[in-house]
XYZ file of C-alpha atoms in Angstrom:
256
model
C 107.278 135.357 144.999
C 103.854 133.792 145.649
C 101.258 134.571 143.013
C 98.178 136.409 144.358
C 95.163 134.198 145.044
C 93.136 135.801 142.256
C 95.979 136.266 139.796
C 95.682 139.344 137.542
C 92.332 140.408 139.018
C 93.410 140.045 142.663
C 93.428 143.745 143.546
C 90.096 144.287 141.803
C 88.500 141.501 143.849
C 90.111 142.785 147.058
C 88.616 146.197 146.349
C 85.200 144.739 145.596
C 85.150 142.662 148.788
C 86.181 145.673 150.889
C 82.711 147.096 150.269
C 79.777 145.510 152.108
C 76.437 145.592 150.248
C 73.643 146.962 152.427
C 70.605 146.057 150.321
C 69.524 143.631 147.605
C 70.284 145.935 144.637
C 73.825 146.304 146.032
C 74.118 142.510 146.341
C 73.117 142.123 142.683
C 75.645 144.802 141.733
C 78.392 143.024 143.709
C 77.605 139.651 142.143
C 77.576 141.216 138.668
C 80.969 142.871 139.164
C 82.383 139.680 140.678
C 81.188 137.664 137.686
C 82.937 140.060 135.316
C 86.168 139.543 137.256
C 85.917 135.775 137.657
C 85.582 135.086 133.943
C 88.932 136.849 133.443
C 90.798 134.391 135.672
C 93.446 132.277 133.917
C 93.973 129.556 132.924
C 90.306 128.671 132.485
C 89.090 132.116 131.424
C 85.320 131.835 130.817
C 84.956 128.469 132.605
C 86.148 129.386 136.119
C 84.500 126.978 138.611
C 83.467 129.777 140.965
C 82.037 131.777 138.060
C 79.784 128.801 137.301
C 78.255 129.085 140.770
C 78.287 132.890 140.863
C 76.308 133.031 137.618
C 73.591 130.855 139.142
C 73.566 132.892 142.353
C 73.312 136.141 140.387
C 70.343 134.813 138.420
C 68.444 133.699 141.526
C 69.203 136.921 143.426
C 68.115 139.064 140.477
C 64.813 137.164 140.426
C 64.414 137.736 144.168
C 64.977 141.459 143.586
C 62.298 141.438 140.884
C 59.988 139.730 143.373
C 60.618 142.463 145.931
C 59.747 145.109 143.351
C 56.604 143.161 142.362
C 55.330 142.670 145.950
C 55.775 138.914 145.658
C 56.589 138.487 149.370
C 54.383 138.913 152.442
C 57.249 140.259 154.576
C 59.641 142.012 152.188
C 61.724 143.449 155.045
C 62.535 139.912 156.191
C 63.285 138.628 152.708
C 65.480 141.606 151.826
C 67.421 141.340 155.075
C 67.854 137.589 154.620
C 69.176 138.125 151.110
C 71.825 140.549 152.387
C 72.825 138.344 155.342
C 73.017 135.335 153.033
C 75.227 137.140 150.522
C 77.423 138.502 153.297
C 78.451 134.979 154.280
C 79.453 134.215 150.685
C 81.472 137.416 150.399
C 83.063 136.763 153.808
C 84.172 133.298 152.665
C 85.702 134.878 149.565
C 87.437 137.488 151.710
C 88.895 134.836 154.020
C 90.144 132.860 151.024
C 91.642 136.011 149.495
C 93.551 136.592 152.730
C 94.615 132.903 152.892
C 92.883 132.819 156.263
C 92.322 129.552 158.159
C 88.859 130.929 158.916
C 87.746 130.046 155.382
C 84.888 127.556 155.788
C 85.790 124.060 154.629
C 82.460 123.964 152.789
C 83.752 126.719 150.476
C 87.425 125.739 150.404
C 86.732 122.568 148.444
C 85.359 124.710 145.575
C 87.890 127.540 145.883
C 90.725 125.002 145.647
C 89.489 124.039 142.171
C 89.946 127.557 140.828
C 93.041 126.651 138.813
C 92.246 123.001 138.185
C 91.261 121.837 134.694
C 89.023 119.055 136.018
C 86.174 121.099 137.512
C 83.165 120.922 135.212
C 80.464 123.622 135.215
C 77.497 121.689 136.651
C 79.403 120.061 139.565
C 81.031 123.427 140.340
C 77.668 125.182 140.492
C 76.226 122.343 142.582
C 79.162 122.510 145.025
C 78.596 126.249 145.464
C 74.865 125.765 146.061
C 75.699 123.050 148.580
C 78.063 125.310 150.568
C 75.717 128.281 150.447
C 72.519 126.459 151.433
C 73.771 123.681 153.692
C 76.288 125.838 155.567
C 75.563 129.558 155.078
C 71.771 129.650 154.971
C 70.912 128.426 158.493
C 73.174 131.062 160.064
C 71.860 133.767 157.727
C 68.296 132.949 158.833
C 69.297 133.224 162.501
C 71.139 136.543 162.172
C 68.281 137.951 160.087
C 65.639 137.035 162.646
C 67.802 138.300 165.508
C 68.100 141.685 163.798
C 64.327 141.809 163.270
C 63.591 140.598 166.817
C 61.627 137.672 165.425
C 62.136 133.889 165.434
C 61.953 130.942 162.993
C 58.327 129.860 163.306
C 56.796 127.379 160.866
C 53.899 128.676 158.730
C 54.618 132.306 159.603
C 54.725 134.939 156.843
C 58.502 134.808 157.058
C 58.561 131.028 156.668
C 56.177 131.246 153.696
C 58.430 133.855 152.065
C 61.386 131.564 152.710
C 59.532 128.761 150.913
C 58.661 131.125 148.051
C 62.341 131.065 147.111
C 61.883 127.352 146.330
C 59.444 128.408 143.607
C 62.003 130.841 142.212
C 64.528 128.020 141.988
C 61.923 125.836 140.259
C 61.233 128.622 137.747
C 64.882 129.198 136.900
C 66.417 125.711 137.246
C 65.624 124.424 133.715
C 67.442 127.227 131.889
C 70.266 127.339 134.430
C 70.917 123.606 134.423
C 70.911 123.325 130.630
C 73.424 126.142 130.461
C 75.938 123.896 132.244
C 75.459 120.801 130.094
C 77.671 119.459 127.313
C 76.142 118.529 123.948
C 75.895 114.832 124.825
C 74.287 115.685 128.152
C 71.762 117.891 126.381
C 70.783 114.955 124.197
C 70.164 112.801 127.281
C 68.288 115.693 128.855
C 65.966 115.851 125.841
C 65.233 112.122 126.211
C 64.497 112.501 129.928
C 62.073 115.360 129.323
C 61.111 117.199 132.524
C 62.335 114.479 134.901
C 65.734 116.076 135.572
C 64.171 119.504 136.165
C 61.664 118.002 138.591
C 64.396 116.107 140.432
C 66.617 119.197 140.781
C 63.666 121.227 142.040
C 62.794 118.580 144.623
C 66.433 118.429 145.741
C 66.641 122.199 146.251
C 63.348 122.194 148.170
C 64.514 119.357 150.427
C 67.891 120.996 151.052
C 66.352 124.363 151.918
C 63.856 122.663 154.258
C 66.772 121.009 156.063
C 68.474 124.412 156.284
C 65.357 125.863 157.940
C 65.360 123.031 160.504
C 69.046 123.639 161.154
C 68.309 127.336 161.638
C 65.729 126.418 164.270
C 68.313 124.218 165.984
C 70.899 127.011 165.977
C 68.258 129.446 167.214
C 67.665 127.356 170.328
C 71.370 127.435 171.235
C 72.222 130.904 169.919
C 73.167 132.188 173.381
C 75.461 129.237 174.047
C 78.773 129.918 172.208
C 80.057 126.367 172.644
C 76.879 124.741 171.328
C 76.656 127.204 168.454
C 80.265 126.468 167.498
C 79.496 122.745 167.565
C 76.661 123.355 165.115
C 78.913 125.476 162.914
C 81.548 122.766 162.830
C 78.991 120.038 162.150
C 77.378 121.885 159.253
C 80.734 122.930 157.803
C 82.099 119.377 157.950
C 78.948 117.887 156.405
C 78.806 120.460 153.606
C 82.526 120.011 152.877
C 82.071 116.238 152.637
C 79.202 116.622 150.188
C 81.072 119.318 148.256
C 84.062 117.047 147.732
C 81.727 114.300 146.511
C 79.998 116.653 144.069
C 83.380 117.721 142.668
C 84.726 114.166 142.421
C 84.647 112.151 139.162
C 81.794 110.083 140.620
C 79.820 113.187 141.540
C 80.345 114.696 138.093
C 79.202 111.438 136.457
C 76.030 111.236 138.568
C 75.078 114.790 137.623
């Protein structure tokens, strides 16, 4: 008999994914419950590769929620809707994987396949999740959000400025998040490097999210052409999967 995808917590995860969060507090609640389940997965227990990414995602999303409560954003309706659409794509990928569906994006499969492997280290795992979520999920989440709001991806609009505000949230949270994934010897190197690694990671996130915005604009222009949109989906999925496999490789782990 084939063991369930999620082992002893399979039914709990199936039940969690059956519910679709409708707002940002519900997204935070979903991510929190998912984290509690992921750290119970054998054989790695508290070092599940997906949990390493989910922890980062939970931290960033919680900070976004705080920003919504604190009137940090010029167009909170856009930012809140984007957050839900963005999370939906992550939960959909998890649902496809749970069902062993061929619809699981390749960008996510390369991380999900490491769930039971002993060679997936925390920082590369988190980086691979960020790669799949930003390079593949984010452009489509931007498009579906703007379609629902009857708007469009215009540079220097309030919506674009709110989108860029998330870069600042990453910059604020990256130092503590990144150090939480490091081994003792890596922490020693990190102390020698000072703020260089934090600056580099912040620049990388900003660049990647800027590329995602450009890809969203490209998808927007062909959104009514199913064949062209599918070509973009395939291109982004293939590219993100290629980078994800590199991040999870011994070379990728060494470079990080």
